[in-house]
PDB file of C-alpha atoms in Angstrom:
ATOM      1  CA  MET A  24     148.299 157.506 -15.552  1.00  0.00           C
ATOM      2  CA  VAL A  25     147.580 154.524 -17.784  1.00  0.00           C
ATOM      3  CA  GLU A  26     147.485 150.987 -16.463  1.00  0.00           C
ATOM      4  CA  LEU A  27     150.981 149.907 -15.527  1.00  0.00           C
ATOM      5  CA  THR A  28     152.136 146.576 -16.925  1.00  0.00           C
ATOM      6  CA  ILE A  29     155.772 145.579 -16.571  1.00  0.00           C
ATOM      7  CA  LYS A  30     157.025 143.965 -19.782  1.00  0.00           C
ATOM      8  CA  LYS A  31     160.516 143.085 -18.565  1.00  0.00           C
ATOM      9  CA  ARG A  32     162.835 143.853 -15.684  1.00  0.00           C
ATOM     10  CA  HIS A  33     166.638 143.668 -15.517  1.00  0.00           C
ATOM     11  CA  ALA A  34     169.693 145.298 -13.908  1.00  0.00           C
ATOM     12  CA  ILE A  35     171.016 148.363 -15.699  1.00  0.00           C
ATOM     13  CA  LYS A  36     174.516 148.777 -17.091  1.00  0.00           C
ATOM     14  CA  LYS A  37     176.975 151.433 -15.939  1.00  0.00           C
ATOM     15  CA  SER A  38     176.363 153.478 -19.101  1.00  0.00           C
ATOM     16  CA  GLN A  39     172.611 153.433 -18.418  1.00  0.00           C
ATOM     17  CA  LEU A  40     173.285 154.468 -14.814  1.00  0.00           C
ATOM     18  CA  ALA A  41     175.359 157.448 -16.003  1.00  0.00           C
ATOM     19  CA  SER A  42     172.575 158.509 -18.373  1.00  0.00           C
ATOM     20  CA  LEU A  43     169.943 158.143 -15.633  1.00  0.00           C
ATOM     21  CA  MET A  44     171.977 160.148 -13.111  1.00  0.00           C
ATOM     22  CA  LYS A  45     172.570 162.880 -15.712  1.00  0.00           C
ATOM     23  CA  LYS A  46     168.829 163.186 -16.429  1.00  0.00           C
ATOM     24  CA  LEU A  47     167.997 163.046 -12.731  1.00  0.00           C
ATOM     25  CA  GLY A  48     170.639 165.698 -12.022  1.00  0.00           C
ATOM     26  CA  GLU A  49     169.048 167.963 -14.630  1.00  0.00           C
ATOM     27  CA  SER A  50     165.709 167.500 -12.867  1.00  0.00           C
ATOM     28  CA  ILE A  51     166.608 167.754  -9.169  1.00  0.00           C
ATOM     29  CA  GLY A  52     170.225 168.929  -9.100  1.00  0.00           C
ATOM     30  CA  GLU A  53     172.688 167.603  -6.535  1.00  0.00           C
ATOM     31  CA  ASP A  54     169.913 165.672  -4.788  1.00  0.00           C
ATOM     32  CA  ALA A  55     170.190 163.101  -7.607  1.00  0.00           C
ATOM     33  CA  ALA A  56     172.976 161.497  -5.549  1.00  0.00           C
ATOM     34  CA  LEU A  57     170.275 160.312  -3.110  1.00  0.00           C
ATOM     35  CA  TYR A  58     169.107 157.866  -5.782  1.00  0.00           C
ATOM     36  CA  ASN A  59     172.474 156.295  -6.560  1.00  0.00           C
ATOM     37  CA  ALA A  60     172.800 152.653  -5.469  1.00  0.00           C
ATOM     38  CA  GLN A  61     174.829 149.521  -6.121  1.00  0.00           C
ATOM     39  CA  MET A  62     171.945 147.651  -7.722  1.00  0.00           C
ATOM     40  CA  ILE A  63     169.418 149.468  -9.869  1.00  0.00           C
ATOM     41  CA  GLU A  64     166.928 147.608 -12.033  1.00  0.00           C
ATOM     42  CA  ILE A  65     164.851 148.943 -14.887  1.00  0.00           C
ATOM     43  CA  ALA A  66     161.255 147.835 -15.337  1.00  0.00           C
ATOM     44  CA  GLU A  67     160.167 148.466 -18.902  1.00  0.00           C
ATOM     45  CA  THR A  68     156.444 149.115 -19.011  1.00  0.00           C
ATOM     46  CA  ALA A  69     153.730 149.147 -21.637  1.00  0.00           C
ATOM     47  CA  SER A  70     153.198 152.858 -20.918  1.00  0.00           C
ATOM     48  CA  LYS A  71     155.441 155.735 -21.965  1.00  0.00           C
ATOM     49  CA  PHE A  72     157.484 155.359 -18.745  1.00  0.00           C
ATOM     50  CA  ASN A  73     160.341 153.225 -17.590  1.00  0.00           C
ATOM     51  CA  ILE A  74     160.492 152.635 -13.861  1.00  0.00           C
ATOM     52  CA  TYR A  75     163.804 152.313 -12.007  1.00  0.00           C
ATOM     53  CA  ILE A  76     163.784 149.988  -9.026  1.00  0.00           C
ATOM     54  CA  ILE A  77     166.228 150.995  -6.312  1.00  0.00           C
ATOM     55  CA  ASP A  78     166.456 148.873  -3.151  1.00  0.00           C
ATOM     56  CA  LYS A  79     163.456 146.864  -4.417  1.00  0.00           C
ATOM     57  CA  LYS A  80     161.200 149.925  -4.598  1.00  0.00           C
ATOM     58  CA  PRO A  81     160.063 151.915  -7.661  1.00  0.00           C
ATOM     59  CA  LEU A  82     161.810 155.205  -6.871  1.00  0.00           C
ATOM     60  CA  VAL A  83     162.452 156.850 -10.264  1.00  0.00           C
ATOM     61  CA  MET A  84     160.419 157.161 -13.453  1.00  0.00           C
ATOM     62  CA  GLU A  85     161.846 158.095 -16.841  1.00  0.00           C
ATOM     63  CA  GLN A  86     160.648 159.308 -20.193  1.00  0.00           C
ATOM     64  CA  GLU A  87     162.909 160.031 -23.152  1.00  0.00           C
ATOM     65  CA  GLU A  88     163.534 163.669 -22.173  1.00  0.00           C
ATOM     66  CA  TRP A  89     163.651 163.437 -18.371  1.00  0.00           C
ATOM     67  CA  ALA A  90     163.930 161.304 -15.233  1.00  0.00           C
ATOM     68  CA  PHE A  91     162.192 162.238 -11.973  1.00  0.00           C
ATOM     69  CA  PRO A  92     161.531 160.588  -8.601  1.00  0.00           C
ATOM     70  CA  THR A  93     158.212 158.820  -8.149  1.00  0.00           C
ATOM     71  CA  LEU A  94     156.068 159.809  -5.177  1.00  0.00           C
ATOM     72  CA  ARG A  95     157.453 156.863  -3.262  1.00  0.00           C
ATOM     73  CA  GLY A  96     160.948 158.084  -4.154  1.00  0.00           C
ATOM     74  CA  ALA A  97     160.099 161.602  -2.945  1.00  0.00           C
ATOM     75  CA  VAL A  98     158.793 160.214   0.345  1.00  0.00           C
ATOM     76  CA  LEU A  99     161.670 157.791   1.001  1.00  0.00           C
ATOM     77  CA  ARG A 100     164.469 160.038  -0.295  1.00  0.00           C
ATOM     78  CA  PRO A 101     163.275 163.659   0.035  1.00  0.00           C
ATOM     79  CA  PHE A 102     164.765 166.304  -2.255  1.00  0.00           C
ATOM     80  CA  SER A 103     164.368 170.067  -2.147  1.00  0.00           C
ATOM     81  CA  GLY A 104     163.746 171.390  -5.666  1.00  0.00           C
ATOM     82  CA  ARG A 105     160.949 171.559  -8.241  1.00  0.00           C
ATOM     83  CA  ARG A 106     158.041 172.074  -5.847  1.00  0.00           C
ATOM     84  CA  ILE A 107     154.570 173.462  -6.158  1.00  0.00           C
ATOM     85  CA  SER A 108     152.864 173.948  -2.773  1.00  0.00           C
ATOM     86  CA  VAL A 109     149.080 173.765  -2.630  1.00  0.00           C
ATOM     87  CA  ASP A 110     146.677 174.780   0.127  1.00  0.00           C
ATOM     88  CA  MET A 111     144.963 172.153   2.250  1.00  0.00           C
ATOM     89  CA  GLY A 112     141.698 172.606   0.337  1.00  0.00           C
ATOM     90  CA  ALA A 113     143.373 171.225  -2.802  1.00  0.00           C
ATOM     91  CA  VAL A 114     144.738 168.089  -1.099  1.00  0.00           C
ATOM     92  CA  PRO A 115     141.618 165.866  -1.516  1.00  0.00           C
ATOM     93  CA  TYR A 116     141.493 166.703  -5.219  1.00  0.00           C
ATOM     94  CA  MET A 117     145.210 166.098  -5.749  1.00  0.00           C
ATOM     95  CA  ILE A 118     145.137 162.637  -4.183  1.00  0.00           C
ATOM     96  CA  ASN A 119     142.249 161.730  -6.487  1.00  0.00           C
ATOM     97  CA  GLY A 120     144.265 162.621  -9.590  1.00  0.00           C
ATOM     98  CA  ALA A 121     142.996 166.132 -10.328  1.00  0.00           C
ATOM     99  CA  ASP A 122     145.140 168.574 -12.259  1.00  0.00           C
ATOM    100  CA  VAL A 123     146.628 171.537 -10.381  1.00  0.00           C
ATOM    101  CA  MET A 124     144.454 174.632 -10.625  1.00  0.00           C
ATOM    102  CA  ARG A 125     145.895 178.099  -9.961  1.00  0.00           C
ATOM    103  CA  PRO A 126     143.598 179.098  -7.067  1.00  0.00           C
ATOM    104  CA  GLY A 127     144.948 176.241  -4.924  1.00  0.00           C
ATOM    105  CA  ILE A 128     148.639 177.112  -5.409  1.00  0.00           C
ATOM    106  CA  VAL A 129     150.373 178.774  -2.462  1.00  0.00           C
ATOM    107  CA  SER A 130     153.982 178.883  -3.720  1.00  0.00           C
ATOM    108  CA  VAL A 131     156.225 177.680  -6.548  1.00  0.00           C
ATOM    109  CA  THR A 132     160.015 177.210  -6.470  1.00  0.00           C
ATOM    110  CA  ASP A 133     161.946 179.164  -9.110  1.00  0.00           C
ATOM    111  CA  ASP A 134     163.289 175.987 -10.760  1.00  0.00           C
ATOM    112  CA  VAL A 135     159.838 174.811 -11.982  1.00  0.00           C
ATOM    113  CA  ARG A 136     159.853 174.697 -15.806  1.00  0.00           C
ATOM    114  CA  ALA A 137     157.047 174.152 -18.292  1.00  0.00           C
ATOM    115  CA  GLY A 138     156.982 170.614 -19.677  1.00  0.00           C
ATOM    116  CA  LEU A 139     159.357 169.172 -17.060  1.00  0.00           C
ATOM    117  CA  PRO A 140     158.071 167.289 -13.997  1.00  0.00           C
ATOM    118  CA  ALA A 141     157.571 168.930 -10.622  1.00  0.00           C
ATOM    119  CA  LEU A 142     156.452 167.695  -7.216  1.00  0.00           C
ATOM    120  CA  VAL A 143     153.217 168.925  -5.640  1.00  0.00           C
ATOM    121  CA  VAL A 144     153.332 169.143  -1.841  1.00  0.00           C
ATOM    122  CA  ASP A 145     150.847 170.312   0.790  1.00  0.00           C
ATOM    123  CA  GLU A 146     151.576 173.675   2.390  1.00  0.00           C
ATOM    124  CA  SER A 147     151.351 172.538   6.020  1.00  0.00           C
ATOM    125  CA  HIS A 148     153.653 169.520   6.131  1.00  0.00           C
ATOM    126  CA  GLY A 149     155.414 169.503   2.771  1.00  0.00           C
ATOM    127  CA  LYS A 150     154.171 165.960   2.095  1.00  0.00           C
ATOM    128  CA  PRO A 151     154.362 164.856  -1.562  1.00  0.00           C
ATOM    129  CA  LEU A 152     150.923 164.536  -3.186  1.00  0.00           C
ATOM    130  CA  ALA A 153     151.570 164.244  -6.920  1.00  0.00           C
ATOM    131  CA  VAL A 154     154.084 164.472  -9.737  1.00  0.00           C
ATOM    132  CA  VAL A 155     152.864 166.932 -12.360  1.00  0.00           C
ATOM    133  CA  ILE A 156     153.885 168.450 -15.674  1.00  0.00           C
ATOM    134  CA  PRO A 157     153.582 172.256 -15.338  1.00  0.00           C
ATOM    135  CA  LEU A 158     152.018 174.076 -18.266  1.00  0.00           C
ATOM    136  CA  TYR A 159     154.024 177.245 -17.459  1.00  0.00           C
ATOM    137  CA  ASP A 160     157.343 178.220 -15.881  1.00  0.00           C
ATOM    138  CA  ALA A 161     157.302 179.301 -12.219  1.00  0.00           C
ATOM    139  CA  ALA A 162     156.775 182.999 -13.075  1.00  0.00           C
ATOM    140  CA  GLY A 163     153.938 182.101 -15.443  1.00  0.00           C
ATOM    141  CA  ILE A 164     152.178 180.036 -12.783  1.00  0.00           C
ATOM    142  CA  ILE A 165     152.431 182.856 -10.249  1.00  0.00           C
ATOM    143  CA  ALA A 166     151.120 185.338 -12.848  1.00  0.00           C
ATOM    144  CA  LEU A 167     148.019 183.213 -13.543  1.00  0.00           C
ATOM    145  CA  GLU A 168     144.835 184.243 -11.802  1.00  0.00           C
ATOM    146  CA  LYS A 169     142.757 181.168 -12.618  1.00  0.00           C
ATOM    147  CA  GLY A 170     142.820 178.029 -14.727  1.00  0.00           C
ATOM    148  CA  LYS A 171     144.932 174.898 -14.986  1.00  0.00           C
ATOM    149  CA  ALA A 172     148.589 175.320 -14.020  1.00  0.00           C
ATOM    150  CA  ALA A 173     149.838 171.717 -14.261  1.00  0.00           C
ATOM    151  CA  LYS A 174     148.716 168.310 -15.520  1.00  0.00           C
ATOM    152  CA  ASN A 175     148.702 165.466 -12.995  1.00  0.00           C
ATOM    153  CA  LEU A 176     150.989 162.610 -14.019  1.00  0.00           C
ATOM    154  CA  HIS A 177     151.276 160.410 -10.916  1.00  0.00           C
ATOM    155  CA  TYR A 178     149.408 160.676  -7.607  1.00  0.00           C
ATOM    156  CA  ILE A 179     148.878 158.847  -4.330  1.00  0.00           C
ATOM    157  CA  GLY A 180     146.750 155.764  -4.912  1.00  0.00           C
ATOM    158  CA  ASP A 181     147.428 155.346  -8.661  1.00  0.00           C
ATOM    159  CA  GLU A 182     148.932 152.290 -10.380  1.00  0.00           C
ATOM    160  CA  LEU A 183     152.529 153.351  -9.807  1.00  0.00           C
ATOM    161  CA  TRP A 184     151.951 154.218  -6.132  1.00  0.00           C
ATOM    162  CA  ASN A 185     150.389 150.776  -5.543  1.00  0.00           C
ATOM    163  CA  LEU A 186     153.007 148.889  -7.577  1.00  0.00           C
ATOM    164  CA  GLU A 187     154.290 145.914  -5.587  1.00  0.00           C
ATOM    165  CA  LEU A 188     157.426 144.116  -6.714  1.00  0.00           C
TER     166      LEU A 188
END
């Protein structure tokens, strides 16, 4: 992820909230309701992301096509869909920003789609490790024998994880 610089920050309007919840609903289904709040701010950044601040924490990130919970959002408000589970041997690489390689993948939920964000979790505890952009749909990832399955977008210890407001 590129260096995160907040250009401006302000409360969102009801129309923006409806658009955000629609995008979030397309990403994580009914669990999008977990991210609804009275006061939601948007932090416009110099990168290709906008960050939504809910209860004074950066819980959702958005690009033009999609919105998805940040790692902090996935930890504080757990949701069930769009998961790629990796074995414990892949964990040290994931938390250092490595892309997801097929040999480390244990399971993939059926709702994982190519080009749309997914959450990488460890197989033992289900703890969120990274937000990735899969290069293939769930069936394509399972069919792979080797190679890169997903590009790492946001991981523990990166700029967004360490963002203090």
